PDB file of C-alpha atoms and ligand atoms in Angstrom:
ATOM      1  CA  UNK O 249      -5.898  -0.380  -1.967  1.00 44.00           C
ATOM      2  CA  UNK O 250      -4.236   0.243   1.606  1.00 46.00           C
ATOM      3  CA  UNK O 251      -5.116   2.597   3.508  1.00 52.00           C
ATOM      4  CA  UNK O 252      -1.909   4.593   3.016  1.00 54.00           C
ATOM      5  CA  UNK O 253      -2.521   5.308  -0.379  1.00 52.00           C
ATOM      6  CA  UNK O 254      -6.302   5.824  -0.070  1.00 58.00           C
ATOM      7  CA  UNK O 255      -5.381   8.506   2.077  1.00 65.00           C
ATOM      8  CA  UNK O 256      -5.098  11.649   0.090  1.00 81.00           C
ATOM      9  CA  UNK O 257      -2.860  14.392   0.895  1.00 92.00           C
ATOM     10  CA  UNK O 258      -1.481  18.326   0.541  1.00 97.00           C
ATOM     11  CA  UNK O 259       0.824  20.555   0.978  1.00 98.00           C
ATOM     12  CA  UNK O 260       0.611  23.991   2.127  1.00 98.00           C
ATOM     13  CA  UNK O 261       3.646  26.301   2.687  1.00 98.00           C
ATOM     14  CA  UNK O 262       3.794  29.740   4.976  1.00 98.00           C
ATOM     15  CA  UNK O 263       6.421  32.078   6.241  1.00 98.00           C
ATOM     16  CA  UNK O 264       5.467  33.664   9.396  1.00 98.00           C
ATOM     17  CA  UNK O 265       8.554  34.461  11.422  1.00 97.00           C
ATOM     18  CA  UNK O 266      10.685  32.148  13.191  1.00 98.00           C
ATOM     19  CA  UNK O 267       9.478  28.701  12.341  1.00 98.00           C
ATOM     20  CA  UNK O 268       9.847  26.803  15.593  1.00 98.00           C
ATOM     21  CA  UNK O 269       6.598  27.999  17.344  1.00 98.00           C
ATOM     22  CA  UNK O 270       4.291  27.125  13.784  1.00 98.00           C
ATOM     23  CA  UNK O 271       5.616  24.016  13.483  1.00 98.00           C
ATOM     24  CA  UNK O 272       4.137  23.010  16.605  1.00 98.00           C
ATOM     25  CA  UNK O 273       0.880  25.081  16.169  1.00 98.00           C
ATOM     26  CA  UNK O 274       0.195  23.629  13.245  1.00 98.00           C
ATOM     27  CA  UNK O 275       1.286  19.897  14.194  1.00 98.00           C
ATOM     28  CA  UNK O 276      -1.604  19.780  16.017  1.00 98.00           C
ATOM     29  CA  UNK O 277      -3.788  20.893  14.521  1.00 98.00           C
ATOM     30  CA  UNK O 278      -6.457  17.983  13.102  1.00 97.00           C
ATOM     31  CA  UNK O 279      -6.047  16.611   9.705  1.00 97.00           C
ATOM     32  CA  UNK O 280      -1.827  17.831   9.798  1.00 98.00           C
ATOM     33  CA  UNK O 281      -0.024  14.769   8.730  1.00 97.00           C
ATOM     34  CA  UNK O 282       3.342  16.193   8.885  1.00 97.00           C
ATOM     35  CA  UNK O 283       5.612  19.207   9.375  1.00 98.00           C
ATOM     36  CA  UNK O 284       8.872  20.553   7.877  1.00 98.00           C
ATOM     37  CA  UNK O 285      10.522  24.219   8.564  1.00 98.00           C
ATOM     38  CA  UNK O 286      12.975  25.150   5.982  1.00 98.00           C
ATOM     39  CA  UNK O 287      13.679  28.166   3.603  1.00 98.00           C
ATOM     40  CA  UNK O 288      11.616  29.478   0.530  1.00 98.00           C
ATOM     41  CA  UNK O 289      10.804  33.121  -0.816  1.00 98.00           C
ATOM     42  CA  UNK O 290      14.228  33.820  -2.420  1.00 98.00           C
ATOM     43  CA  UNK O 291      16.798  33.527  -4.635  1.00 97.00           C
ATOM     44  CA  UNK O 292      20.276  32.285  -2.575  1.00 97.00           C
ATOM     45  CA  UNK O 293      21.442  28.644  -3.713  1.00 97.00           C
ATOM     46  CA  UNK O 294      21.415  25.885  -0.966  1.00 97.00           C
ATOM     47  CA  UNK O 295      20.427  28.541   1.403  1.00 98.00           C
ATOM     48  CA  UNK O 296      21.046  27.280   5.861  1.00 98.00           C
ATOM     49  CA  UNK O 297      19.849  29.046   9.097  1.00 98.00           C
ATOM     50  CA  UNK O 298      23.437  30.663   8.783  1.00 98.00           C
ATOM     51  CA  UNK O 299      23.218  31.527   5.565  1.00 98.00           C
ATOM     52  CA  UNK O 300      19.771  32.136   4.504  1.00 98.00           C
ATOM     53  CA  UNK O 301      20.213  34.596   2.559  1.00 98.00           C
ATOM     54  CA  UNK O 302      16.895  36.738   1.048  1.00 98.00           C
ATOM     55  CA  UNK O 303      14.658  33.547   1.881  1.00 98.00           C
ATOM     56  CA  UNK O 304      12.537  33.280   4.747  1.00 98.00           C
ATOM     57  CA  UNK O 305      11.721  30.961   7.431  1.00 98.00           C
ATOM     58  CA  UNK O 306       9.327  28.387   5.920  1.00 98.00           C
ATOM     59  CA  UNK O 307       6.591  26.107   7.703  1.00 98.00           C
ATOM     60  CA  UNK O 308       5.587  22.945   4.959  1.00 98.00           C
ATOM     61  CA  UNK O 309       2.777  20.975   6.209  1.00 98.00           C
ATOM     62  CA  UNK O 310       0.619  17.881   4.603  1.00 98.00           C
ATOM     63  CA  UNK O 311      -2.759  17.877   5.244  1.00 98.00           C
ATOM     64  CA  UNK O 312      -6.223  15.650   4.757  1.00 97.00           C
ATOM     65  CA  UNK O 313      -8.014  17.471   2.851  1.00 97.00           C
ATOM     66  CA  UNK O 314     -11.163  16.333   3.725  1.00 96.00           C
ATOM     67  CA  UNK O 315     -10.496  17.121   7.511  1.00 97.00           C
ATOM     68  CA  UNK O 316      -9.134  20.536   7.083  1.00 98.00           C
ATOM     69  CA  UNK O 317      -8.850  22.858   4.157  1.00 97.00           C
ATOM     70  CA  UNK O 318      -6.890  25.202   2.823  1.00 98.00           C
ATOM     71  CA  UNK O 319      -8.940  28.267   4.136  1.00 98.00           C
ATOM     72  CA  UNK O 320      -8.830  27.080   7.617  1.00 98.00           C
ATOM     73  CA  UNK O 321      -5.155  26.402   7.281  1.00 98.00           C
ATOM     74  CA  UNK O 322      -4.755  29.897   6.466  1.00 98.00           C
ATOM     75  CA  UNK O 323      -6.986  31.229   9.407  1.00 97.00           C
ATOM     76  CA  UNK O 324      -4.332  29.488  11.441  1.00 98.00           C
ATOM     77  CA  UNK O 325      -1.847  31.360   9.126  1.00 98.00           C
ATOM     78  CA  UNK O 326      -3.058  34.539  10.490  1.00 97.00           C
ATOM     79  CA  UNK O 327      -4.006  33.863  13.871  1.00 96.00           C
ATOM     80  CA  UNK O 328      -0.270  32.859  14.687  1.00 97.00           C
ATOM     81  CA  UNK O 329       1.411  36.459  13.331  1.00 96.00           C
ATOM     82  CA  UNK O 330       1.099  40.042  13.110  1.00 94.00           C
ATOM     83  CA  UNK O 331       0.507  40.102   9.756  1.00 95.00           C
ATOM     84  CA  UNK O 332      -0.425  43.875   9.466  1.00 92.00           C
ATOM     85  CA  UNK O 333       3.193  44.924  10.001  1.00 89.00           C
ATOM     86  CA  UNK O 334       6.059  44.723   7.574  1.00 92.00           C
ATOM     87  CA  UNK O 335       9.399  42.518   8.982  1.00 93.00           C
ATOM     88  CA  UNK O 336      12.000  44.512   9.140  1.00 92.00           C
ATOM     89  CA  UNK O 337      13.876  41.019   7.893  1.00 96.00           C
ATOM     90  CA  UNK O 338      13.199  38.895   5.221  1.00 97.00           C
ATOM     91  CA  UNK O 339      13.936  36.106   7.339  1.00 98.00           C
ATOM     92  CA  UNK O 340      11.056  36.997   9.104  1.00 98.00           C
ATOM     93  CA  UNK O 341       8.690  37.633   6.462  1.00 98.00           C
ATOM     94  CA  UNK O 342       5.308  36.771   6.418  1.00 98.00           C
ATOM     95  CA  UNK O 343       4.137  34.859   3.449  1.00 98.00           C
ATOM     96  CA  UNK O 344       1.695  32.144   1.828  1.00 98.00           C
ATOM     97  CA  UNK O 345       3.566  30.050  -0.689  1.00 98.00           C
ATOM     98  CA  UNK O 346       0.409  28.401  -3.043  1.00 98.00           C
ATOM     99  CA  UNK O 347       0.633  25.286  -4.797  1.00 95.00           C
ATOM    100  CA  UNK O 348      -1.878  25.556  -7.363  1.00 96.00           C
ATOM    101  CA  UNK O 349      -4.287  28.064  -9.114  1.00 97.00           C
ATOM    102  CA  UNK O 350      -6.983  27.294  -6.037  1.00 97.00           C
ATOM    103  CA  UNK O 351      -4.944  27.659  -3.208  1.00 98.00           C
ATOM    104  CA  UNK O 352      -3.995  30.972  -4.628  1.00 98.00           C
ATOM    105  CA  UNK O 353      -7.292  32.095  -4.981  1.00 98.00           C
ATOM    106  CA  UNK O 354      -8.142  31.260  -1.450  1.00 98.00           C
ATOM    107  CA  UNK O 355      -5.234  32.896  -0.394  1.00 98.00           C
ATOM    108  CA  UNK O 356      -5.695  36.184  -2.243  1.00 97.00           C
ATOM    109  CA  UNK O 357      -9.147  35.748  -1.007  1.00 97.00           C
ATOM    110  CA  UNK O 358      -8.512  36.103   2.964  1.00 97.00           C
ATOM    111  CA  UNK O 359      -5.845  38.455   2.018  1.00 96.00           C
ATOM    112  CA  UNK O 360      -9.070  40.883   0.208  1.00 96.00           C
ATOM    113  CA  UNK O 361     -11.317  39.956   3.371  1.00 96.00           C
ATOM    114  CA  UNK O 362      -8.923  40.769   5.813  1.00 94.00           C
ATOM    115  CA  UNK O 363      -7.859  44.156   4.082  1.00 94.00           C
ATOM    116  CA  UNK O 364     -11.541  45.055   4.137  1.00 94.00           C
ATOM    117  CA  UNK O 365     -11.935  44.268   8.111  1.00 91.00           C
ATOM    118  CA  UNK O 366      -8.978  46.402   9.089  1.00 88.00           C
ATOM    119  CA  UNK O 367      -9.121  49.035   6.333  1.00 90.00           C
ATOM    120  CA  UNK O 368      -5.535  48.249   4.913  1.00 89.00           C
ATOM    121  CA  UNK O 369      -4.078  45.216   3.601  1.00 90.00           C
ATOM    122  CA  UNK O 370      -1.709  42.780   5.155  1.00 94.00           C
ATOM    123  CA  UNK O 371       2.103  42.625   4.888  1.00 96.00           C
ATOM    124  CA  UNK O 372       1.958  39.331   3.881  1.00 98.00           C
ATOM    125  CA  UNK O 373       3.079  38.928   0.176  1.00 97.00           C
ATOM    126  CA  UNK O 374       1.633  35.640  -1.699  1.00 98.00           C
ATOM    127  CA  UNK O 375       4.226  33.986  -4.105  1.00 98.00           C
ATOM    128  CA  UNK O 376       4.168  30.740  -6.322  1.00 96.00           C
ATOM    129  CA  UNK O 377       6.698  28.565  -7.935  1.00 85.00           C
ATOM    130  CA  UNK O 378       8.847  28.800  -4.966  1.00 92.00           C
ATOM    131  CA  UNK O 379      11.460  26.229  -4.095  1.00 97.00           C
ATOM    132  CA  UNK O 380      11.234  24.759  -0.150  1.00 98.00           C
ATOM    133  CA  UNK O 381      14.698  24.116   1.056  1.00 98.00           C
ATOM    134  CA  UNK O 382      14.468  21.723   4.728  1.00 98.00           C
ATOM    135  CA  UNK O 383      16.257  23.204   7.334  1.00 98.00           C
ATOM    136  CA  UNK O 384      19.311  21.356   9.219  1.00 98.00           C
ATOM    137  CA  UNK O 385      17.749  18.702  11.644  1.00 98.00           C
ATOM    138  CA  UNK O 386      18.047  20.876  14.869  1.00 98.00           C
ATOM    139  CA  UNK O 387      15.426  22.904  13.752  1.00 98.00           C
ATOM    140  CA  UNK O 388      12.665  20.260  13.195  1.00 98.00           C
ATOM    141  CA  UNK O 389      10.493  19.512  15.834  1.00 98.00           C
ATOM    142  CA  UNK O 390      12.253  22.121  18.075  1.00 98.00           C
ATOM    143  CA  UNK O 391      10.643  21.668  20.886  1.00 98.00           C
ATOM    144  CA  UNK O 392      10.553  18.012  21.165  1.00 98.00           C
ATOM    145  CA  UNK O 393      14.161  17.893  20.811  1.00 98.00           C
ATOM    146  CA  UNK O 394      15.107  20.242  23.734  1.00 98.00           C
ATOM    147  CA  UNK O 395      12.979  17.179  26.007  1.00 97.00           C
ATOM    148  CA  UNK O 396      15.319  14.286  25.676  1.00 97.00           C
ATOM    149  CA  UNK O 397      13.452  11.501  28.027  1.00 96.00           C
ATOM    150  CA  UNK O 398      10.618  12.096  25.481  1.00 98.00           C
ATOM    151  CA  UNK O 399      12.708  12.567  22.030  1.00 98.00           C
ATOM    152  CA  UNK O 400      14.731   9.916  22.812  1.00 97.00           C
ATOM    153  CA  UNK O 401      11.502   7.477  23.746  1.00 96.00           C
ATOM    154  CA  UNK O 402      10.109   8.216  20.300  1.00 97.00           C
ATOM    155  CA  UNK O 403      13.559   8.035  18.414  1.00 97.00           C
ATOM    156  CA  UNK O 404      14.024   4.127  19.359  1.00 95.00           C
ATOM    157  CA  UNK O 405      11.149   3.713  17.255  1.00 94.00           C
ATOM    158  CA  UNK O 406      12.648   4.794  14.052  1.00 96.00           C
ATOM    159  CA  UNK O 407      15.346   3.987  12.080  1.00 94.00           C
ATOM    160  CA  UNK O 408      16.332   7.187  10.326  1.00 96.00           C
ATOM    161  CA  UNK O 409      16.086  10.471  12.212  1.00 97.00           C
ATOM    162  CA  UNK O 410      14.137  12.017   9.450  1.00 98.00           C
ATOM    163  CA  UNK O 411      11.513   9.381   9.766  1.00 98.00           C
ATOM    164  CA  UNK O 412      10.750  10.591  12.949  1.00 98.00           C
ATOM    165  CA  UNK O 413      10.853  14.337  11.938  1.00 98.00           C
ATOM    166  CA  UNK O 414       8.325  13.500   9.364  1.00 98.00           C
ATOM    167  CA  UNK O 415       6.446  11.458  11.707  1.00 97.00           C
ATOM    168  CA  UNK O 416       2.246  12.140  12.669  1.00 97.00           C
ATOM    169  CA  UNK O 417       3.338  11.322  16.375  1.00 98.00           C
ATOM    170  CA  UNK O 418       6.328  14.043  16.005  1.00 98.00           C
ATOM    171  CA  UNK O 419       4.345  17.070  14.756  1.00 98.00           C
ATOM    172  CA  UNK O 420       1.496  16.290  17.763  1.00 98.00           C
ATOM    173  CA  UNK O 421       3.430  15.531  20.486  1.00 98.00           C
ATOM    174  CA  UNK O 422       5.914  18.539  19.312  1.00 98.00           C
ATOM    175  CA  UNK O 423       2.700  20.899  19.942  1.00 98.00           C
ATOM    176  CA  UNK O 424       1.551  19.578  23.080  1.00 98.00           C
ATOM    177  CA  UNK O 425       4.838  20.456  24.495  1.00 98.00           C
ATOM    178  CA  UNK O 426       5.203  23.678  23.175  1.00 98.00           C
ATOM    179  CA  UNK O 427       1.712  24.199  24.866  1.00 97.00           C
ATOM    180  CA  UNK O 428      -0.595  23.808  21.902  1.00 96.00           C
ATOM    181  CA  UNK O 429      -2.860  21.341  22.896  1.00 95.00           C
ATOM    182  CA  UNK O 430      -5.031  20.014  26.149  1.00 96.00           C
ATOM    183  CA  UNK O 431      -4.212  17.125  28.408  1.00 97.00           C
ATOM    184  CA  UNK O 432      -7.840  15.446  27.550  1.00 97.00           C
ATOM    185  CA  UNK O 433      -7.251  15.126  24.145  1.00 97.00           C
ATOM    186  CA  UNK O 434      -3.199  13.794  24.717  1.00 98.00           C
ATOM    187  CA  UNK O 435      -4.920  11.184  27.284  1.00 98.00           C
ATOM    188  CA  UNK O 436      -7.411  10.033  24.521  1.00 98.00           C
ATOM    189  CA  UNK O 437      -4.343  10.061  21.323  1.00 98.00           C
ATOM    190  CA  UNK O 438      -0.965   8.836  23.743  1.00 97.00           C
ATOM    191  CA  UNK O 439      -1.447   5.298  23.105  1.00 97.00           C
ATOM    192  CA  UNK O 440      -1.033   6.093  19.263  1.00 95.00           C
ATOM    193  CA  UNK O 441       1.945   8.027  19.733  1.00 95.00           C
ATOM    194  CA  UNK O 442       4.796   5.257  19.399  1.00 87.00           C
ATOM    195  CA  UNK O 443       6.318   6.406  22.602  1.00 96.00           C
ATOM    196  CA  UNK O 444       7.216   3.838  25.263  1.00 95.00           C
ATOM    197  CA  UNK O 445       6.336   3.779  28.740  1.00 96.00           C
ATOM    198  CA  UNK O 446       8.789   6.022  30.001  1.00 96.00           C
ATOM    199  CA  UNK O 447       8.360   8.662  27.681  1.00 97.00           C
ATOM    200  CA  UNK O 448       4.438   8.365  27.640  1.00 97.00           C
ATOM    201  CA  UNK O 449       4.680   9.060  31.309  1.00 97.00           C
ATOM    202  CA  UNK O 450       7.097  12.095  30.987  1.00 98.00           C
ATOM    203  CA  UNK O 451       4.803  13.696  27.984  1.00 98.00           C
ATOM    204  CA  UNK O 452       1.214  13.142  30.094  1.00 98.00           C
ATOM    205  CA  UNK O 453       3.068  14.548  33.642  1.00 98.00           C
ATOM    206  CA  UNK O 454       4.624  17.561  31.516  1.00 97.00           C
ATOM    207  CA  UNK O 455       1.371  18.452  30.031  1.00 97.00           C
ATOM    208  CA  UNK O 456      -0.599  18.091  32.968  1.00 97.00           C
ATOM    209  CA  UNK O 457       1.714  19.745  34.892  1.00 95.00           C
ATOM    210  CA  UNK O 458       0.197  23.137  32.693  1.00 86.00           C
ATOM    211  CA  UNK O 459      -3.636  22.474  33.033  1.00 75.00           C
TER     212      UNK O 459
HETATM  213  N1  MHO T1924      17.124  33.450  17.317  1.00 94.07           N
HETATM  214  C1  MHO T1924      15.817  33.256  17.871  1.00 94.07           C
HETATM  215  C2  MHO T1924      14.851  32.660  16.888  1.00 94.07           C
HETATM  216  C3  MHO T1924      15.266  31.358  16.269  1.00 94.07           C
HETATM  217  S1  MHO T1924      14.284  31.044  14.964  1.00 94.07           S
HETATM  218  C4  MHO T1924      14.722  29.557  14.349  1.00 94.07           C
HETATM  219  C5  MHO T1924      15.930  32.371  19.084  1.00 94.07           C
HETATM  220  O1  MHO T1924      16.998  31.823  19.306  1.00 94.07           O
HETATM  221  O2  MHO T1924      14.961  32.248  19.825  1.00 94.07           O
HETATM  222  O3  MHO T1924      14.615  32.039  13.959  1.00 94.07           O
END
């Protein structure tokens, strides 16, 4: 068997406001494989950042399961929002999408838990069967893009755009430049990261320029 398909993986889907900044917290974080932001939690056809409609602004991520699991995933979740407030819009909902019967007893779970600690329960609403709709290609990897000597280093590697956005080496070095991340452990990973020397340079002097 290769090692690709030894590998297991999956999927976990929240809402937590606007999806830019979790993408990139949760690229980095270890045992991610990949990100996507799109739509989920409503009913609108074909739903786009300009007309989204009653969904919300959705983080998909793949995961190892034996290096993280769901629970932590979710303590993530919750660290990255105010969850104890309602949005005032449903594009800015929070919510935990579960796959299955056990990811939506986890969920419920840390929703009971948390309610106990602060005496009321969360906003956060938990729904199943929902379909994820990607977002338009300017919104994935957000911050990346906006740094073209280091986007445009990793694009040459890739074929198809999309490739890239669903790229390991995307979702980490998309976190270390939103400022997720430390410049010992981007020293010990760059020479993984499919990025050439210019654009190795421009990520490690960008990063340590922060520590
Ligand atoms: N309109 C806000 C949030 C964008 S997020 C994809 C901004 O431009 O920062 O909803």
């Amino acid at each position: 068997m290769s090692e690709d398909s030894a590998r297991q993986e999956a999927i976990a889907r929240f809402a937590l406001g606007c999806f830019w900044g979790p993408d990139a917290r949760f690229g980095l974080v270890d045992g991610v494989t990949r990100t996507r932001v799109g739509y989920a939690g409503g009913t609108t056809p074909s739903p786009t950042y300009d007309h989204i409609g009653d969904h919300a602004e959705t983080l998909e991520v793949a995961y190892d399961p034996e290096v993280v699991d769901y629970p932590q995933l979710i303590q993530v979740f919750f660290a990255a929002h105010d969850s104890t407030r309602p949005s005032p819009r449903r594009q800015y909902a929070s919510i935990i999408f579960p796959e299955d019967d056990e990811q939506e007893d986890r969920a419920l779970e840390a929703l009971r838990n948390l309610s106990e600690e602060a005496g009321k329960p969360p906003a956060t609403e938990v729904l199943r069967s929902q379909v994820f709709h990607s977002a338009e290609a300017y919104h994935q990897k957000f911050y990346l893009q906006q740094v073209r000597r280091i986007f445009d280093s990793l694009r040459r590697q890739y074929d198809d755009l999309w490739e890239l956005v669903d790229s390991r080496p995307a979702a980490r070095i998309n976190g270390y430049i939103a400022g997720y991340g430390n410049i010992e452990d981007l020293e010990e990973e760059i020479d993984e990261m499919n990025l050439d020397p210019g654009g190795k340079d421009a990520l490690l002097r960008l990063v340590r320029s922060r520590s």
